[in-house]
Short mmCIF file of C-alpha atoms and ligand atoms in Angstrom, two decimals:
data_model
loop_
_atom_site.label_atom_id
_atom_site.label_comp_id
_atom_site.label_asym_id
_atom_site.label_seq_id
_atom_site.Cartn_x
_atom_site.Cartn_y
_atom_site.Cartn_z
CA MET Y 56 0.00 0.00 0.00
CA ILE Y 57 1.32 3.44 -0.94
CA ASP Y 58 0.12 5.77 1.79
CA LEU Y 59 -0.15 9.36 0.58
CA ARG Y 60 -2.25 10.58 3.51
CA SER Y 61 0.63 11.85 5.63
CA ASP Y 62 4.29 11.49 6.50
CA THR Y 63 3.04 10.61 9.98
CA LYS Y 64 2.24 7.19 8.47
CA THR Y 65 5.93 6.23 8.08
CA LYS Y 66 7.12 3.13 9.93
CA PRO Y 67 10.46 3.05 11.78
CA THR Y 68 13.43 1.82 9.74
CA GLU Y 69 15.47 -1.25 10.66
CA ALA Y 70 18.24 1.04 11.92
CA MET Y 71 15.72 2.83 14.17
CA ARG Y 72 14.34 -0.43 15.53
CA GLN Y 73 17.84 -1.67 16.27
CA ALA Y 74 18.85 1.59 17.99
CA MET Y 75 15.65 1.42 20.05
CA ALA Y 76 16.40 -2.15 21.13
CA GLU Y 77 19.93 -1.24 22.16
CA ALA Y 78 19.26 2.21 23.66
CA GLU Y 79 20.88 3.08 26.94
CA VAL Y 80 18.08 4.40 29.14
CA GLY Y 81 17.35 5.97 32.53
CA ASP Y 82 14.59 7.99 34.18
CA ASP Y 83 14.19 11.07 32.02
CA VAL Y 84 11.95 12.83 34.56
CA ASP Y 85 15.11 13.01 36.70
CA ARG Y 86 17.15 13.76 33.56
CA GLU Y 87 18.98 10.45 33.88
CA ASP Y 88 18.33 9.12 30.41
CA PRO Y 89 21.57 9.47 28.43
CA THR Y 90 19.89 8.88 25.08
CA VAL Y 91 17.25 11.57 25.68
CA ASN Y 92 19.96 13.94 26.92
CA LYS Y 93 21.94 13.27 23.75
CA LEU Y 94 18.94 13.83 21.47
CA GLU Y 95 18.12 17.11 23.21
CA ALA Y 96 21.72 18.27 22.84
CA VAL Y 97 21.91 17.27 19.16
CA ALA Y 98 18.58 18.97 18.41
CA ALA Y 99 19.58 22.17 20.21
CA GLU Y 100 22.87 22.23 18.32
CA LEU Y 101 21.10 21.75 14.98
CA LEU Y 102 18.72 24.62 15.76
CA GLY Y 103 21.33 26.89 17.32
CA LYS Y 104 19.52 27.08 20.66
CA GLU Y 105 20.85 26.59 24.19
CA THR Y 106 18.95 23.44 24.96
CA GLY Y 107 16.14 21.09 23.95
CA LEU Y 108 13.27 19.12 25.46
CA LEU Y 109 11.79 15.87 24.15
CA VAL Y 110 7.99 15.92 24.09
CA THR Y 111 5.43 13.37 23.01
CA SER Y 112 4.11 15.11 19.89
CA GLY Y 113 4.01 18.26 17.83
CA THR Y 114 0.77 19.24 19.54
CA GLN Y 115 2.38 18.87 22.95
CA GLY Y 116 5.41 20.83 21.75
CA ASN Y 117 3.22 23.73 20.66
CA ILE Y 118 1.05 23.87 23.79
CA VAL Y 119 4.01 23.46 26.17
CA SER Y 120 5.87 26.23 24.34
CA LEU Y 121 2.91 28.62 24.48
CA LEU Y 122 2.17 27.86 28.12
CA SER Y 123 5.82 28.67 28.84
CA LEU Y 124 5.91 31.91 26.84
CA THR Y 125 2.55 33.47 27.74
CA GLU Y 126 0.04 34.18 30.51
CA SER Y 127 -3.62 33.17 30.45
CA GLY Y 128 -5.81 35.97 29.07
CA GLN Y 129 -3.29 37.15 26.54
CA LYS Y 130 -3.63 37.05 22.79
CA LEU Y 131 -1.91 34.72 20.32
CA ILE Y 132 -1.39 36.00 16.77
CA LEU Y 133 -1.57 33.23 14.18
CA GLU Y 134 -1.88 32.89 10.43
CA GLN Y 135 -5.49 31.89 9.67
CA ASP Y 136 -4.60 28.47 8.29
CA ALA Y 137 -2.20 27.57 11.10
CA HIS Y 138 -2.21 23.97 12.31
CA MET Y 139 -2.59 25.26 15.88
CA PHE Y 140 -5.79 27.04 14.88
CA HIS Y 141 -7.33 24.21 12.84
CA TYR Y 142 -6.12 20.90 14.19
CA GLU Y 143 -5.06 21.06 17.82
CA ARG Y 144 -8.48 20.86 19.42
CA GLY Y 145 -8.42 24.51 20.45
CA GLY Y 146 -5.77 23.66 23.04
CA VAL Y 147 -4.27 27.15 23.09
CA ALA Y 148 -7.64 28.50 24.28
CA ARG Y 149 -8.53 25.63 26.54
CA LEU Y 150 -5.21 24.99 28.24
CA ALA Y 151 -3.21 28.19 27.79
CA GLY Y 152 -6.19 30.58 28.05
CA LEU Y 153 -5.11 32.42 24.92
CA MET Y 154 -7.41 34.40 22.68
CA VAL Y 155 -6.50 33.72 19.08
CA HIS Y 156 -6.26 36.54 16.57
CA THR Y 157 -5.83 35.13 13.07
CA LEU Y 158 -4.45 37.05 10.12
CA PRO Y 159 -4.74 36.20 6.42
CA GLY Y 160 -1.78 34.49 4.86
CA ARG Y 161 -0.07 34.15 1.52
CA TYR Y 162 1.74 30.84 1.11
CA GLY Y 163 1.69 30.63 4.91
CA THR Y 164 3.21 34.04 5.55
CA MET Y 165 1.49 36.93 7.32
CA ASP Y 166 1.91 40.54 6.26
CA PRO Y 167 4.43 42.02 8.75
CA GLU Y 168 2.48 45.30 8.84
CA GLU Y 169 -0.70 43.45 9.75
CA VAL Y 170 1.17 41.61 12.49
CA GLU Y 171 2.33 44.92 13.89
CA THR Y 172 -1.20 46.36 13.77
CA ALA Y 173 -2.53 43.24 15.50
CA ILE Y 174 -0.20 43.84 18.44
CA TRP Y 175 -2.70 46.17 20.08
CA PRO Y 176 -1.53 49.04 22.22
CA ASP Y 177 -1.55 48.35 25.94
CA GLU Y 178 -4.77 49.95 27.22
CA ILE Y 179 -7.55 48.96 29.57
CA HIS Y 180 -9.93 47.44 26.99
CA ARG Y 181 -7.41 45.36 25.10
CA ALA Y 182 -6.01 41.87 25.64
CA PRO Y 183 -2.23 42.12 25.71
CA THR Y 184 -0.42 40.12 23.04
CA GLY Y 185 1.32 37.10 24.56
CA ALA Y 186 2.96 35.63 21.47
CA VAL Y 187 3.12 35.43 17.69
CA ALA Y 188 3.38 31.94 16.20
CA LEU Y 189 4.68 30.99 12.76
CA GLU Y 190 4.50 27.63 10.99
CA ASN Y 191 7.38 26.40 8.85
CA THR Y 192 6.77 24.50 6.63
CA HIS Y 193 3.16 25.58 6.45
CA ASN Y 194 0.92 22.54 6.35
CA ARG Y 195 -2.41 23.87 5.06
CA ALA Y 196 -0.69 26.12 2.51
CA GLY Y 197 0.75 22.92 0.97
CA GLY Y 198 4.11 22.58 2.71
CA THR Y 199 5.36 26.05 1.80
CA CYS Y 200 8.49 27.56 3.36
CA LEU Y 201 8.88 30.75 5.38
CA SER Y 202 12.17 32.38 4.43
CA VAL Y 203 14.86 33.56 6.82
CA GLY Y 204 14.09 37.16 5.86
CA HIS Y 205 10.36 36.86 6.54
CA THR Y 206 10.90 35.11 9.86
CA ASN Y 207 13.41 37.74 10.94
CA ASP Y 208 11.02 40.55 9.95
CA ILE Y 209 8.21 39.09 12.07
CA CYS Y 210 10.57 38.49 15.00
CA GLU Y 211 11.91 42.03 14.79
CA ILE Y 212 8.40 43.51 14.93
CA ALA Y 213 7.24 41.23 17.74
CA HIS Y 214 10.36 41.80 19.82
CA ARG Y 215 10.14 45.55 19.36
CA HIS Y 216 6.80 45.27 21.18
CA GLY Y 217 8.17 42.87 23.81
CA VAL Y 218 6.27 39.91 22.30
CA PRO Y 219 7.94 36.48 21.94
CA VAL Y 220 7.76 34.37 18.77
CA HIS Y 221 7.15 30.62 18.65
CA ILE Y 222 7.79 28.57 15.53
CA ASP Y 223 5.77 25.43 14.88
CA GLY Y 224 8.57 23.82 12.92
CA ALA Y 225 7.02 20.37 12.65
CA ARG Y 226 8.83 20.11 9.29
CA ILE Y 227 11.46 22.83 9.74
CA PHE Y 228 14.20 20.66 8.23
CA ASP Y 229 12.17 20.34 5.03
CA ALA Y 230 12.07 24.12 4.86
CA ALA Y 231 15.83 24.32 5.44
CA VAL Y 232 16.53 21.78 2.69
CA ALA Y 233 14.17 23.46 0.22
CA LEU Y 234 15.52 26.95 0.91
CA GLY Y 235 19.14 25.79 0.94
CA VAL Y 236 19.83 27.24 4.39
CA GLU Y 237 20.70 25.80 7.80
CA ALA Y 238 17.66 25.14 10.01
CA ARG Y 239 19.30 27.25 12.71
CA GLU Y 240 19.12 30.29 10.41
CA LEU Y 241 15.37 29.84 10.09
CA VAL Y 242 14.80 30.00 13.84
CA ALA Y 243 17.70 32.23 14.93
CA ASP Y 244 15.52 35.10 16.17
CA ALA Y 245 12.62 33.00 17.48
CA ASP Y 246 12.16 32.41 21.20
CA SER Y 247 11.02 28.81 20.82
CA VAL Y 248 10.72 26.18 18.13
CA THR Y 249 9.31 22.68 18.01
CA PHE Y 250 10.12 20.14 15.35
CA CYS Y 251 8.76 16.64 14.84
CA LEU Y 252 10.78 13.45 14.65
CA SER Y 253 7.69 11.52 13.58
CA LYS Y 254 6.81 13.29 10.32
CA SER Y 255 9.16 13.63 7.35
CA LEU Y 256 12.06 12.40 9.51
CA GLY Y 257 10.26 9.06 9.82
CA ALA Y 258 10.76 8.27 13.53
CA PRO Y 259 7.85 6.58 15.30
CA VAL Y 260 7.24 9.07 18.13
CA GLY Y 261 8.31 12.42 19.45
CA SER Y 262 9.03 16.08 18.91
CA VAL Y 263 11.69 18.35 20.39
CA ILE Y 264 11.27 21.89 21.71
CA CYS Y 265 14.37 24.07 21.51
CA GLY Y 266 15.09 27.42 23.13
CA GLU Y 267 17.11 29.19 25.76
CA ALA Y 268 17.72 27.45 29.10
CA ALA Y 269 15.29 29.53 31.20
CA PHE Y 270 12.48 28.89 28.70
CA ILE Y 271 13.21 25.16 28.62
CA THR Y 272 13.12 25.03 32.44
CA ARG Y 273 9.55 26.36 32.33
CA ALA Y 274 8.72 24.04 29.43
CA ARG Y 275 9.96 21.04 31.44
CA GLU Y 276 7.50 21.97 34.22
CA TYR Y 277 4.59 22.28 31.78
CA ARG Y 278 5.54 19.02 30.10
CA LYS Y 279 5.31 17.37 33.53
CA ILE Y 280 1.94 18.99 34.22
CA LEU Y 281 0.61 17.70 30.90
CA GLY Y 282 1.81 14.18 31.67
CA GLY Y 283 4.66 14.26 29.20
CA GLY Y 284 7.35 13.00 31.57
CA MET Y 285 8.05 9.67 29.90
CA ARG Y 286 10.63 7.91 32.14
CA GLN Y 287 12.82 5.56 30.01
CA ALA Y 288 12.16 7.64 26.93
CA GLY Y 289 15.58 6.82 25.50
CA ILE Y 290 13.78 4.11 23.55
CA ILE Y 291 12.04 6.89 21.63
CA ALA Y 292 15.00 9.25 21.55
CA ALA Y 293 17.21 6.52 20.02
CA ALA Y 294 14.98 6.40 16.95
CA GLY Y 295 14.99 10.19 16.84
CA LEU Y 296 18.78 10.28 16.77
CA VAL Y 297 18.83 7.82 13.86
CA ALA Y 298 16.23 9.97 12.10
CA LEU Y 299 18.38 13.09 12.42
CA GLU Y 300 21.47 11.25 11.25
CA GLN Y 301 20.07 9.13 8.43
CA GLU Y 302 16.79 10.66 7.31
CA LEU Y 303 17.61 14.35 7.34
CA PRO Y 304 20.13 13.96 4.48
CA ARG Y 305 17.47 12.36 2.27
CA LEU Y 306 14.58 14.82 2.71
CA HIS Y 307 15.31 16.38 -0.67
CA GLU Y 308 14.26 13.08 -2.28
CA ASP Y 309 10.74 13.49 -0.88
CA HIS Y 310 10.64 16.96 -2.41
CA GLN Y 311 11.65 15.55 -5.80
CA LYS Y 312 8.89 12.93 -5.57
CA ALA Y 313 6.31 15.58 -4.64
CA ARG Y 314 7.36 17.74 -7.58
CA ARG Y 315 7.10 14.80 -9.97
CA VAL Y 316 3.55 13.96 -8.83
CA ALA Y 317 2.57 17.64 -8.89
CA GLU Y 318 3.76 18.13 -12.46
CA VAL Y 319 1.81 15.10 -13.66
CA LEU Y 320 -1.31 16.21 -11.76
CA ALA Y 321 -1.14 19.82 -12.94
CA ALA Y 322 -1.44 18.65 -16.55
CA LEU Y 323 -4.62 16.64 -15.93
CA PRO Y 324 -8.09 18.05 -16.70
CA GLY Y 325 -10.02 19.56 -13.82
CA VAL Y 326 -7.00 19.71 -11.53
CA ARG Y 327 -6.29 23.10 -9.95
CA LEU Y 328 -2.80 23.10 -8.57
CA ASP Y 329 -0.59 26.09 -7.88
CA LEU Y 330 2.86 24.68 -8.60
CA ALA Y 331 4.37 27.52 -6.57
CA THR Y 332 3.08 25.79 -3.43
CA VAL Y 333 4.97 22.59 -4.18
CA GLN Y 334 8.13 23.46 -2.31
CA THR Y 335 8.67 20.44 -0.05
CA ASN Y 336 7.03 17.03 0.40
CA MET Y 337 3.36 17.95 -0.10
CA VAL Y 338 1.07 18.31 -3.08
CA LEU Y 339 -2.13 20.21 -2.41
CA PHE Y 340 -4.68 20.46 -5.17
CA GLU Y 341 -8.35 20.84 -5.96
CA LEU Y 342 -10.37 18.66 -8.29
CA HIS Y 343 -13.18 20.29 -10.24
CA ARG Y 344 -14.83 17.69 -12.48
CA ASP Y 345 -18.38 16.61 -13.17
CA ASP Y 346 -17.44 12.96 -13.57
CA VAL Y 347 -15.25 12.42 -10.51
CA THR Y 348 -15.22 14.03 -7.07
CA ALA Y 349 -12.22 14.25 -4.74
CA MET Y 350 -13.71 11.41 -2.70
CA GLN Y 351 -14.25 9.26 -5.81
CA LEU Y 352 -10.67 9.87 -6.94
CA CYS Y 353 -9.43 8.60 -3.58
CA GLU Y 354 -11.75 5.59 -3.82
CA ARG Y 355 -10.42 4.76 -7.29
CA LEU Y 356 -6.82 5.16 -6.14
CA ALA Y 357 -7.52 2.51 -3.50
CA GLY Y 358 -7.92 0.09 -6.43
CA TYR Y 359 -4.26 0.78 -7.25
CA ASP Y 360 -3.22 0.12 -3.63
CA ILE Y 361 -2.86 3.83 -3.03
CA ASN Y 362 -4.23 5.31 0.15
CA ALA Y 363 -5.37 8.94 -0.15
CA LYS Y 364 -7.93 11.08 1.62
CA PRO Y 365 -9.76 14.25 0.58
CA ARG Y 366 -9.30 17.30 2.80
CA SER Y 367 -12.60 18.83 1.75
CA GLU Y 368 -15.22 18.38 -0.99
CA VAL Y 369 -12.71 19.37 -3.65
CA GLU Y 370 -9.31 19.40 -1.97
CA ILE Y 371 -6.76 16.62 -1.63
CA ARG Y 372 -3.32 16.66 -0.03
CA PHE Y 373 -0.72 14.06 -0.95
CA VAL Y 374 2.37 13.75 1.22
CA LEU Y 375 5.47 12.04 -0.17
CA HIS Y 376 7.77 10.41 2.38
CA ARG Y 377 10.47 7.86 3.06
CA ASP Y 378 8.15 4.85 2.71
CA ILE Y 379 7.22 5.86 -0.85
CA SER Y 380 10.04 5.01 -3.24
CA PHE Y 381 10.74 6.67 -6.59
CA SER Y 382 9.17 3.68 -8.34
CA ASP Y 383 6.10 3.93 -6.08
CA THR Y 384 5.96 7.57 -7.14
CA GLU Y 385 5.81 6.48 -10.78
CA ARG Y 386 2.99 4.09 -9.90
CA VAL Y 387 1.10 7.01 -8.36
CA CYS Y 388 1.62 9.05 -11.55
CA VAL Y 389 0.36 6.21 -13.77
CA ALA Y 390 -2.69 5.71 -11.54
CA LEU Y 391 -3.51 9.42 -11.63
CA GLU Y 392 -3.18 9.52 -15.40
CA GLU Y 393 -5.43 6.48 -15.76
CA VAL Y 394 -8.13 7.79 -13.43
CA LEU Y 395 -8.06 11.45 -14.46
CA GLY Y 396 -6.66 11.28 -17.97
CA ARG Y 397 -8.59 12.68 -20.88
CA GLY Y 398 -11.46 10.50 -22.09
CA ASN Y 399 -12.17 8.92 -18.68
N1 TLP W 537 0.15 17.28 11.17
C1 TLP W 537 -0.48 16.05 10.78
C2 TLP W 537 -1.88 16.05 11.35
O1 TLP W 537 -2.60 17.18 10.93
C3 TLP W 537 -2.61 14.80 11.32
C4 TLP W 537 -0.36 15.90 9.28
O2 TLP W 537 -0.76 14.86 8.77
O3 TLP W 537 0.16 16.80 8.60
N2 TLP W 537 2.22 21.24 13.44
C5 TLP W 537 2.13 20.90 12.15
C6 TLP W 537 2.55 21.88 11.11
C7 TLP W 537 1.66 19.65 11.78
O4 TLP W 537 1.57 19.35 10.49
C8 TLP W 537 1.27 18.74 12.77
C9 TLP W 537 0.71 17.39 12.44
C10 TLP W 537 1.39 19.14 14.11
C11 TLP W 537 1.86 20.39 14.41
C12 TLP W 537 0.99 18.23 15.26
O5 TLP W 537 1.84 17.16 15.39
P1 TLP W 537 1.38 15.82 16.16
O6 TLP W 537 0.48 15.09 15.22
O7 TLP W 537 2.66 15.13 16.41
O8 TLP W 537 0.70 16.24 17.40
#
């Protein structure tokens, strides 16, 4: 089965399973797990931050970061298609007590001037702004990248008003690869960043928050409160270390596969696909046909052993990842041409 639904569907590699079996472990709540400590150090080094913190998931990384940066009753500025706004069960409101102010986006970026205007002046009627959050790569925009320049601009504005910036960098290494920069450059001015081991990097579980030491001390407390203290978590961290060592250097292959599928799709009738959004491992498109709906396309792909899911009535997102080979990618292209080709 070729699973195009998400890179979260990847299974651990043999090397990951072996590293997990052999991992040296200890009680991470007491910071005694050498493998977790190593992963946190490697992650912090890669992102140019003082230290790191292993958390259970991207969602936990985001909520722990925001709890640590803000106070209840403050405002969080987000791009309107942000994952945190759409897909994290409203956790920022429910757990962090943040009021969300969304701004329109273009390829996942907010207009810096609009961000500045949204940081309301401090007066009796207004909620103070607690944080601005960015998402890189931007999931709902189709895996688009936020550049170093854009990120720095937003950070400069926020910091000028005393507001911290969090980056949901679930796939930050994909952005770095696509932009040809170091991941640390993309987060240099941000106060916190989370990235996921369990998405394009292919590890089974886990995300890492990185930031300065004082922030991570607070984050460690919130992780504990949320039940994220995982004891012998070196089992998980071991796979994460393999992911950073072995999977990071091959992310560009996923981008090539996505581009290939996107170019085939874009030429098919009724497909609306902005090729400018195809920057990393995702292909986001709309299908506008009388003879086949997005749901029916996915149903027909199942007949080719391809697993896909519509995101709305007309929208579909394909995610290319380590468990889809280049020859699988060709199979996907053939299937798409057969189902959507002219005359069908
Ligand atoms: N994204 C998943 C889910 O929406 C199912 C996906 O398939 O793309 N930030 C971003 C940008 C994400 O894409 C995701 C997950 C998360 C945070 C949350 O990570 P997890 O699933 O580990 O909590």
